[in-house]
PDB file of C-alpha atoms and ligand atoms in Angstrom:
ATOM      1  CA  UNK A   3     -75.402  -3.891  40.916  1.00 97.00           C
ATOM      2  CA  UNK A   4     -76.600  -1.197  38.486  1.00 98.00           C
ATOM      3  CA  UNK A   5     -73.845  -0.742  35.801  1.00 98.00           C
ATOM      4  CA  UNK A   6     -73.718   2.175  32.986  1.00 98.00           C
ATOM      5  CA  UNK A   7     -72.376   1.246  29.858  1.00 98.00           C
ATOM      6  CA  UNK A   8     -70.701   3.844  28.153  1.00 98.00           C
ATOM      7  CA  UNK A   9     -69.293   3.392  24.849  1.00 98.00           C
ATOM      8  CA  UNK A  10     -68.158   5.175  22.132  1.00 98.00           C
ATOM      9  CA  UNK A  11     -66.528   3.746  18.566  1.00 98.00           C
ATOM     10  CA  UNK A  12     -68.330   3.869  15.292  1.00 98.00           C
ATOM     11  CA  UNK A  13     -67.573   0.634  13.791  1.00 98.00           C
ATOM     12  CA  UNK A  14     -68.949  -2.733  14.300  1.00 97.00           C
ATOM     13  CA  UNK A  15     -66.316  -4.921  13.089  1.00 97.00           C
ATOM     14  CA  UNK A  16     -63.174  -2.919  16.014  1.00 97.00           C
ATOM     15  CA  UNK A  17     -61.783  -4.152  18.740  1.00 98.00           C
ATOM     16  CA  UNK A  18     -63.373  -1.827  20.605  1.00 98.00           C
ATOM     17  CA  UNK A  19     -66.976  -3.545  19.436  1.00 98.00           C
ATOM     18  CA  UNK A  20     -65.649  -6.467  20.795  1.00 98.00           C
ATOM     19  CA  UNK A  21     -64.748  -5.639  24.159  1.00 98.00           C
ATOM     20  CA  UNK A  22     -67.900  -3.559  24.213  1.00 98.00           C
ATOM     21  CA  UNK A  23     -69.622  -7.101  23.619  1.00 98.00           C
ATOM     22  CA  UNK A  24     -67.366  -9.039  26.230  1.00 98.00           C
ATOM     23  CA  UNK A  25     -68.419  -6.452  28.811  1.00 98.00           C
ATOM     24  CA  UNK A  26     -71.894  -6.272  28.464  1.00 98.00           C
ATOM     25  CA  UNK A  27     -71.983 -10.371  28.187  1.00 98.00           C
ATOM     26  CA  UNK A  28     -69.633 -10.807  31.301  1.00 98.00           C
ATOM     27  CA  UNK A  29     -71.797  -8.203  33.327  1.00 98.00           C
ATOM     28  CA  UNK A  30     -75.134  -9.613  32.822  1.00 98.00           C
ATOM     29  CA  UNK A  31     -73.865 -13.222  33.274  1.00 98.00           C
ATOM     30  CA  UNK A  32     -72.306 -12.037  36.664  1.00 98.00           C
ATOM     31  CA  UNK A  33     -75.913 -10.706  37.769  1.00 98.00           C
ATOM     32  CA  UNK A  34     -75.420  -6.918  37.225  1.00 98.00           C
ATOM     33  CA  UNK A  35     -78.264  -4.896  35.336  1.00 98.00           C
ATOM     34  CA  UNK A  36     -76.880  -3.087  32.636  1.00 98.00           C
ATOM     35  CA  UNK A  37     -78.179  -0.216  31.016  1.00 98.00           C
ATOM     36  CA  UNK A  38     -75.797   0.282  27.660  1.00 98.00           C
ATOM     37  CA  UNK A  39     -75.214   3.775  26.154  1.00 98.00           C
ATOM     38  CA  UNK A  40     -73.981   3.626  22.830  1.00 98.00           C
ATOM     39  CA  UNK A  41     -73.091   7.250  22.048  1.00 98.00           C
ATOM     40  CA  UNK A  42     -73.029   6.302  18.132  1.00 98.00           C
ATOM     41  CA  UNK A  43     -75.339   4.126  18.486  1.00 98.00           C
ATOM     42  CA  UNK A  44     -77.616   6.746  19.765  1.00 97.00           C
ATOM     43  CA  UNK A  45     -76.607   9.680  17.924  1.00 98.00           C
ATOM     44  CA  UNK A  46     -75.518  11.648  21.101  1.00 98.00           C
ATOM     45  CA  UNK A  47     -75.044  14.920  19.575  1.00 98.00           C
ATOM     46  CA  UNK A  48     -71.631  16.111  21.623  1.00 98.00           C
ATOM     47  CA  UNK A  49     -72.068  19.460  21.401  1.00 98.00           C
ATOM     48  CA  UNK A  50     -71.984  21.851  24.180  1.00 98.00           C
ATOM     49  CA  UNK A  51     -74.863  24.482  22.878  1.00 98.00           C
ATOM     50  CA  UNK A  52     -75.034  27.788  23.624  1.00 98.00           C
ATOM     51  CA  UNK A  53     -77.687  28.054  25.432  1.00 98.00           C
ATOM     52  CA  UNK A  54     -76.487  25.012  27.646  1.00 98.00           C
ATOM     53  CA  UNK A  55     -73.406  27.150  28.348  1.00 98.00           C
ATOM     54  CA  UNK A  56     -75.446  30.014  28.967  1.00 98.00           C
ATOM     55  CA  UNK A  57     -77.867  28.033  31.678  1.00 98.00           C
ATOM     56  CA  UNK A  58     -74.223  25.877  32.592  1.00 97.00           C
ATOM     57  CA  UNK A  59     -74.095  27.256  36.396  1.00 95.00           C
ATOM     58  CA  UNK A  60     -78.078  27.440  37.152  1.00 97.00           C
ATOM     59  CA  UNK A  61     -78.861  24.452  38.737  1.00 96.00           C
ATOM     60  CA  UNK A  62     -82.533  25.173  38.238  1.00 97.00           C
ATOM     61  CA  UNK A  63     -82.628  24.596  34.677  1.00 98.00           C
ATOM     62  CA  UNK A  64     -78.911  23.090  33.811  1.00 98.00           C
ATOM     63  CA  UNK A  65     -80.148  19.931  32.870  1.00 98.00           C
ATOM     64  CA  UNK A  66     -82.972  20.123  30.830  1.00 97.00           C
ATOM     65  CA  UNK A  67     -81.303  19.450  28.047  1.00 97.00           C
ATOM     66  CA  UNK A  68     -80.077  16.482  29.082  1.00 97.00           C
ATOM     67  CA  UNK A  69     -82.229  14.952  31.167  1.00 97.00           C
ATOM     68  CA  UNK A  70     -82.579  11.106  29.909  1.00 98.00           C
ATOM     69  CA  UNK A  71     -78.609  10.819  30.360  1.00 98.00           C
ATOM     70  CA  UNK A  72     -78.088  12.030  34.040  1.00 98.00           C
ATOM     71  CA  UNK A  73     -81.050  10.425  35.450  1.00 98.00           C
ATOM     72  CA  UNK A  74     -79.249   7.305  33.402  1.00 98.00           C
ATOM     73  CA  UNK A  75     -76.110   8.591  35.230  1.00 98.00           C
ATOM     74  CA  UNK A  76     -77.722   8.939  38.549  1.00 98.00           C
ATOM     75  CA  UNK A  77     -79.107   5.225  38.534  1.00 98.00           C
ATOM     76  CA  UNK A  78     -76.022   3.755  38.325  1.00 98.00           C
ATOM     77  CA  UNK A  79     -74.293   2.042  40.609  1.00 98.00           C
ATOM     78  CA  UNK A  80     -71.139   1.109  38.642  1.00 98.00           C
ATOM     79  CA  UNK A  81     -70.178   2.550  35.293  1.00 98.00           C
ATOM     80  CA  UNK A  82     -67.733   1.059  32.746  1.00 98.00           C
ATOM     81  CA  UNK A  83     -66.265   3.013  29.777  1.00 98.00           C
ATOM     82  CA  UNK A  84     -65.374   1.477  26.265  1.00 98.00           C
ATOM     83  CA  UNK A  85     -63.470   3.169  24.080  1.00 98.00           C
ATOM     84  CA  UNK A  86     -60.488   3.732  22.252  1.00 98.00           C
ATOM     85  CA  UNK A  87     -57.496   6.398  22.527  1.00 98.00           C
ATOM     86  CA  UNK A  88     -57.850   9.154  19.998  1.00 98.00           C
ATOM     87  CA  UNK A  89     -55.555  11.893  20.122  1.00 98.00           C
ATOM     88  CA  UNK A  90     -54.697  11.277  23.526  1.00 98.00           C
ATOM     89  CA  UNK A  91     -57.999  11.454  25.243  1.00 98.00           C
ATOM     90  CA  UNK A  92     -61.787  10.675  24.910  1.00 98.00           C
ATOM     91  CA  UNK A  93     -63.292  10.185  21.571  1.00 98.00           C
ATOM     92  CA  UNK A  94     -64.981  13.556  20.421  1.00 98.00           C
ATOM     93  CA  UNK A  95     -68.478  12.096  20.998  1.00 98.00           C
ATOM     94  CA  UNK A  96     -67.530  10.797  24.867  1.00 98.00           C
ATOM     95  CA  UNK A  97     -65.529  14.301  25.668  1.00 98.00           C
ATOM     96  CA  UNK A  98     -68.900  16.043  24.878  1.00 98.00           C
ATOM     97  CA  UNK A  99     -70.909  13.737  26.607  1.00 98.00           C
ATOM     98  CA  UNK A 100     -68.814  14.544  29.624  1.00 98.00           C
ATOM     99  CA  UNK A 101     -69.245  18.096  28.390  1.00 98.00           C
ATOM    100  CA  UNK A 102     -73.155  18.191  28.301  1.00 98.00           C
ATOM    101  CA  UNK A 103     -73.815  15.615  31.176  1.00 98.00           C
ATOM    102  CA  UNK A 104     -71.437  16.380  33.819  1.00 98.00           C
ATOM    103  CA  UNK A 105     -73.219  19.705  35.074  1.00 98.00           C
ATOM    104  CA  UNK A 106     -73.164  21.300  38.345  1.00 97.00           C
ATOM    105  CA  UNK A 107     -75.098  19.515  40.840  1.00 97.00           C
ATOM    106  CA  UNK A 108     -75.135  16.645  38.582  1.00 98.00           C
ATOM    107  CA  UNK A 109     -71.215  15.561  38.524  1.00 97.00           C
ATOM    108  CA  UNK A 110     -70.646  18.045  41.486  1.00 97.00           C
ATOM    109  CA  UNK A 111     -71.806  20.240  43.372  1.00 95.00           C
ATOM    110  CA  UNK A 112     -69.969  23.580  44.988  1.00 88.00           C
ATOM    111  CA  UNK A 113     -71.045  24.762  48.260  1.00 88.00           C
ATOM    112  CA  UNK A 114     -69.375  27.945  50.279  1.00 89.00           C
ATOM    113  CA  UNK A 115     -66.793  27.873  47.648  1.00 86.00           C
ATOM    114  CA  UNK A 116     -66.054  24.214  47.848  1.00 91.00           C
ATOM    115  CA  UNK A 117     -66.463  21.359  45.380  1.00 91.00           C
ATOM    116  CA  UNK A 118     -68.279  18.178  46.250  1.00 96.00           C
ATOM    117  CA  UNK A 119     -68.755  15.096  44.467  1.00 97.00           C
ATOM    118  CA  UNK A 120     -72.074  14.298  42.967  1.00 97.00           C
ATOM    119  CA  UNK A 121     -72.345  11.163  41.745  1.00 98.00           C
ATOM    120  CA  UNK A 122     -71.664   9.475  45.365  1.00 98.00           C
ATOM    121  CA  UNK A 123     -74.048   6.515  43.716  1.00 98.00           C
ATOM    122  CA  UNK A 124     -71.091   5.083  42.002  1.00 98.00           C
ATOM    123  CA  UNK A 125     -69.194   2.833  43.740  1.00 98.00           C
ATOM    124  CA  UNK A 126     -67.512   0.657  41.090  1.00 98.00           C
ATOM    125  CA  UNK A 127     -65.939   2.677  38.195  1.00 98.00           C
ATOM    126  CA  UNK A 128     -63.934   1.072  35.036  1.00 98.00           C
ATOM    127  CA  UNK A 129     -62.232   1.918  31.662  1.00 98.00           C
ATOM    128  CA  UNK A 130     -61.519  -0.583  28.898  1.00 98.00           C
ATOM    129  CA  UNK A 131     -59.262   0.959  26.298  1.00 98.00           C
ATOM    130  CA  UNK A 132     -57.098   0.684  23.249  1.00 98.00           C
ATOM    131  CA  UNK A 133     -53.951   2.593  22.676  1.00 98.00           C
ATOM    132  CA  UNK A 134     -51.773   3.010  19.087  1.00 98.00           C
ATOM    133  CA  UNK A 135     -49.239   4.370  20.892  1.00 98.00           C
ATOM    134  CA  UNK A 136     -46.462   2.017  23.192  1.00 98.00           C
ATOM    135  CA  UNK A 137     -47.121   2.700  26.654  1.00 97.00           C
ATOM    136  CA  UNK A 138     -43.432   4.535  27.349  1.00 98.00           C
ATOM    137  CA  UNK A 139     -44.581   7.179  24.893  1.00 97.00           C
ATOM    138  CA  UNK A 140     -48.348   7.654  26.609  1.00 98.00           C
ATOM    139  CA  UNK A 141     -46.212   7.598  29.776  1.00 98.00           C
ATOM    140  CA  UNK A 142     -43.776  10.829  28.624  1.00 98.00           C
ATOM    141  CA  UNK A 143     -47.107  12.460  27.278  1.00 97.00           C
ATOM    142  CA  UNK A 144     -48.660  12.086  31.304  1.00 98.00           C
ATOM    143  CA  UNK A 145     -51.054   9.362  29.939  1.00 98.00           C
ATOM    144  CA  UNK A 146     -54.337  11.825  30.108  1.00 98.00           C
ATOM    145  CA  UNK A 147     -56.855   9.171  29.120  1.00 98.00           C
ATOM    146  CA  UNK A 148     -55.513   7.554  31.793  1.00 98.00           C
ATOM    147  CA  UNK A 149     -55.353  10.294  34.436  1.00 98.00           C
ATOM    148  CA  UNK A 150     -59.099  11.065  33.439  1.00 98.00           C
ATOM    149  CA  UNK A 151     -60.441   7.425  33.710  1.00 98.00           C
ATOM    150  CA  UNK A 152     -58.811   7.171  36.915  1.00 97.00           C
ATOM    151  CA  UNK A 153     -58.237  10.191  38.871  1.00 97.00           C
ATOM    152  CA  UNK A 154     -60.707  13.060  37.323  1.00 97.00           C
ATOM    153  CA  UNK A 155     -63.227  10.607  37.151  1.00 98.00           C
ATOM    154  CA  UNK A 156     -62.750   8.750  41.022  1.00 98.00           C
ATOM    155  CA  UNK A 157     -63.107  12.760  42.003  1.00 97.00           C
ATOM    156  CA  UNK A 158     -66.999  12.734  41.313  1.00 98.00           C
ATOM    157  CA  UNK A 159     -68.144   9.480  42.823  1.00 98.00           C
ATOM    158  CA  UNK A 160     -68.595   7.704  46.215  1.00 98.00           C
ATOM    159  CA  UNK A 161     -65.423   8.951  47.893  1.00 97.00           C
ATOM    160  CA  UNK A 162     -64.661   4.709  48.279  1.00 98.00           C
ATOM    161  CA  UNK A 163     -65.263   4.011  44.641  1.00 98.00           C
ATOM    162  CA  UNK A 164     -63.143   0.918  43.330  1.00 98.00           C
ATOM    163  CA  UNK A 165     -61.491   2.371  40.026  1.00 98.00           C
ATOM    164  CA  UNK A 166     -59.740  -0.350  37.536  1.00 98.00           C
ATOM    165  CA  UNK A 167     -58.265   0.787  34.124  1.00 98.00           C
ATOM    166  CA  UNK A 168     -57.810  -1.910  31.452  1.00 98.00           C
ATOM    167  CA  UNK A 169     -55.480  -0.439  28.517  1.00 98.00           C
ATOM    168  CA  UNK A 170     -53.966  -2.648  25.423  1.00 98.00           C
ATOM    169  CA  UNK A 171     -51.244  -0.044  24.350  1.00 98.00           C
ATOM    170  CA  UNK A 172     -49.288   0.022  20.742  1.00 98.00           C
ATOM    171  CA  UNK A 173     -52.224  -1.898  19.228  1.00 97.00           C
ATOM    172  CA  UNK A 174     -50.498  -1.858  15.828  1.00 94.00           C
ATOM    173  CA  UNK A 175     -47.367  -3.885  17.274  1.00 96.00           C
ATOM    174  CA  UNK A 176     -49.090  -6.903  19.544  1.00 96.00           C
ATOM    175  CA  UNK A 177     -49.562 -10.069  18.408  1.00 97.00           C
ATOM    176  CA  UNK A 178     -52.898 -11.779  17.934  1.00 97.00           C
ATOM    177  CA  UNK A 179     -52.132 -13.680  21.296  1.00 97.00           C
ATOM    178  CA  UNK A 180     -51.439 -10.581  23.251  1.00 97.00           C
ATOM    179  CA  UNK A 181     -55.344  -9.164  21.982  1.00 98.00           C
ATOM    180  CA  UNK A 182     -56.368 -12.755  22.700  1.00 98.00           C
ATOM    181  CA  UNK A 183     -54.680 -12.519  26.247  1.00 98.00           C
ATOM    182  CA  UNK A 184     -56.386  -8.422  26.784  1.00 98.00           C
ATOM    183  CA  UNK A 185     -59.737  -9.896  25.740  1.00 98.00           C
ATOM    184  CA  UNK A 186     -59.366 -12.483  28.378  1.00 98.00           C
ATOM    185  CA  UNK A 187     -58.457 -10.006  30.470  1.00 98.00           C
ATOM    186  CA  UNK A 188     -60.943  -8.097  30.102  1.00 98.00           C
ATOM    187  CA  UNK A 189     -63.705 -10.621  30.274  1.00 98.00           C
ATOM    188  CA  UNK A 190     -62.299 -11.687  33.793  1.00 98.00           C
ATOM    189  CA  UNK A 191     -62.158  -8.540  35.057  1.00 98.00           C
ATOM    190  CA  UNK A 192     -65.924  -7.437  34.342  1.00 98.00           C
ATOM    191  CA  UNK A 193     -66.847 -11.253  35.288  1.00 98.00           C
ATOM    192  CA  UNK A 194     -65.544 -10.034  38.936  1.00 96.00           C
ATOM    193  CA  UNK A 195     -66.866  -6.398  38.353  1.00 96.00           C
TER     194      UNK A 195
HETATM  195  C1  LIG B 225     -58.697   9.703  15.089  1.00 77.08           C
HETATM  196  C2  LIG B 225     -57.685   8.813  15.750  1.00 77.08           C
HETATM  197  C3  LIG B 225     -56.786   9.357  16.653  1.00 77.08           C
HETATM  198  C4  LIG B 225     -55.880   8.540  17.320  1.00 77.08           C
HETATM  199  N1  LIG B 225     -55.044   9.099  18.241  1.00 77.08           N
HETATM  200  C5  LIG B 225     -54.270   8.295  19.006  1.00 77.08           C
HETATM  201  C6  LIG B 225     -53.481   8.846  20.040  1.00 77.08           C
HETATM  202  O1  LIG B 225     -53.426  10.048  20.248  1.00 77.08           O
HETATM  203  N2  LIG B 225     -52.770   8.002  20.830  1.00 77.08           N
HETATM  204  C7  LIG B 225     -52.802   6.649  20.640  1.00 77.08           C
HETATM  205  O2  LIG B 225     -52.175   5.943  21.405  1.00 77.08           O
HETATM  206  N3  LIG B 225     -53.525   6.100  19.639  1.00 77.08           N
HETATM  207  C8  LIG B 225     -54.256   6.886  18.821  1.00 77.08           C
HETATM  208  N4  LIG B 225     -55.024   6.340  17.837  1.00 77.08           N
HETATM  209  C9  LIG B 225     -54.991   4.885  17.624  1.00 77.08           C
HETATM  210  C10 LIG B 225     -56.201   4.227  18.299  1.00 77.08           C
HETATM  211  O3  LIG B 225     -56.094   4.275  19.691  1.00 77.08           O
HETATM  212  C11 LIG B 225     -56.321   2.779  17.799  1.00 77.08           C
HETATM  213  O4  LIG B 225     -56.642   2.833  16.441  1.00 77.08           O
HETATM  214  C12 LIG B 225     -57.391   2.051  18.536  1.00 77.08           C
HETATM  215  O5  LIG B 225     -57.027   1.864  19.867  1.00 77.08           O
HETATM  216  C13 LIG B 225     -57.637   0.715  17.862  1.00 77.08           C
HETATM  217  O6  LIG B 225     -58.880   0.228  18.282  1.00 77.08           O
HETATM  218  P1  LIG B 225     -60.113   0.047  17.279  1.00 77.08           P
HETATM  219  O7  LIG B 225     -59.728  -1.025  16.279  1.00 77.08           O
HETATM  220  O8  LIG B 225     -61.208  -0.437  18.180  1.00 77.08           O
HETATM  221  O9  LIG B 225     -60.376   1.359  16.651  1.00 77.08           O
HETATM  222  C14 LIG B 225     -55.873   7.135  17.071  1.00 77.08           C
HETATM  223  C15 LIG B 225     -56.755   6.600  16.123  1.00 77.08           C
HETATM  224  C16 LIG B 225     -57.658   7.417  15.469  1.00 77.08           C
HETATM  225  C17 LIG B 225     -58.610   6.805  14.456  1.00 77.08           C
END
């Protein structure tokens, strides 16, 4: 399988570097092709210009500033997110790459006043994630990383898409054999990806 890597943290030495590393080792040992997007890494600038809101709804020109990343998007048969929790949702630089990326006829597309999903290529869809917070309080607050990675997100792919969602929560309070138990985790769960 084809599998998108989509990661956002800054720093090398985090956890989330470190599951970024187990996934991308346990995919390509298990045979998948993986094509990595490191937002930081990159330099994805997040930002949702003006002119791209201005062209937003004409599919004729809506992705030309963008290009690269959706036909990235649009070879992929699985994609995996890495990332940690901020302020209950996407890190800035992944919330604009939804932003900028996920365009009409690219993430969906509307005919006679209906939505449709787009990205029927994706069949296998996964989050890895860190949470400061204990899961109970994520829980009261309707868990919207969560709710994204699984349900917003399943809404745009192949209508069978397998969705998993891997989440350490209250980070600051586990001990080094509960991270030791997520990364192993983690690593099984992208080894059977
Ligand atoms: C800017 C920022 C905002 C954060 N907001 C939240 C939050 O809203 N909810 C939460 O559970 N944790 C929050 N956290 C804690 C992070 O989720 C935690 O630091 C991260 O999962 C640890 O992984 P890392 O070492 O890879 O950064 C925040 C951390 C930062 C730096």
């Amino acid at each position: 399988m084809h599998v998108h890597v989509i990661y956002a943290h800054p720093l090398k030495d985090s956890l989330a570097a470190q599951l970024h590393e187990i996934v991308l080792d346990e995919l390509t040992k298990a045979g998948h092709t993986v094509d990595d997007l490191d937002l930081y890494a990159e330099g994805f600038d997040p930002v949702l210009s003006a002119e791209e809101r201005r062209d937003y709804h004409d599919t004729s020109i809506n992705q030309k500033y963008i290009r690269p990343y959706v036909e990235r998007l649009q070879r992929a048969e699985g994609v995996v997110l890495c990332h940690p929790v901020w302020n209950f949702g996407w890190p800035a630089i992944l919330k604009g790459y939804f932003d900028r990326v996920f365009l009409p006829d690219v993430s969906f597309k509307m005919k006679d006043g209906m939505l449709y999903p787009g990205l029927t290529n994706i069949r296998r869809l996964a989050t890895v994630t860190t949470y400061g917070s204990p899961r109970w309080r994520a829980w009261v607050l309707g868990d919207p990383p969560r709710k994204n990675g699984t349900r917003f997100l399943r809404a745009v792919c192949h209508p069978n898409v397998k969705v998993t969602y891997h989440a350490l929560y209250n980070i600051n309070n586990v001990t080094p054999e509960m991270v030791d138990n997520y990364l192993k985790k983690v690593r099984k769960a992208m080894s059977q990806f």
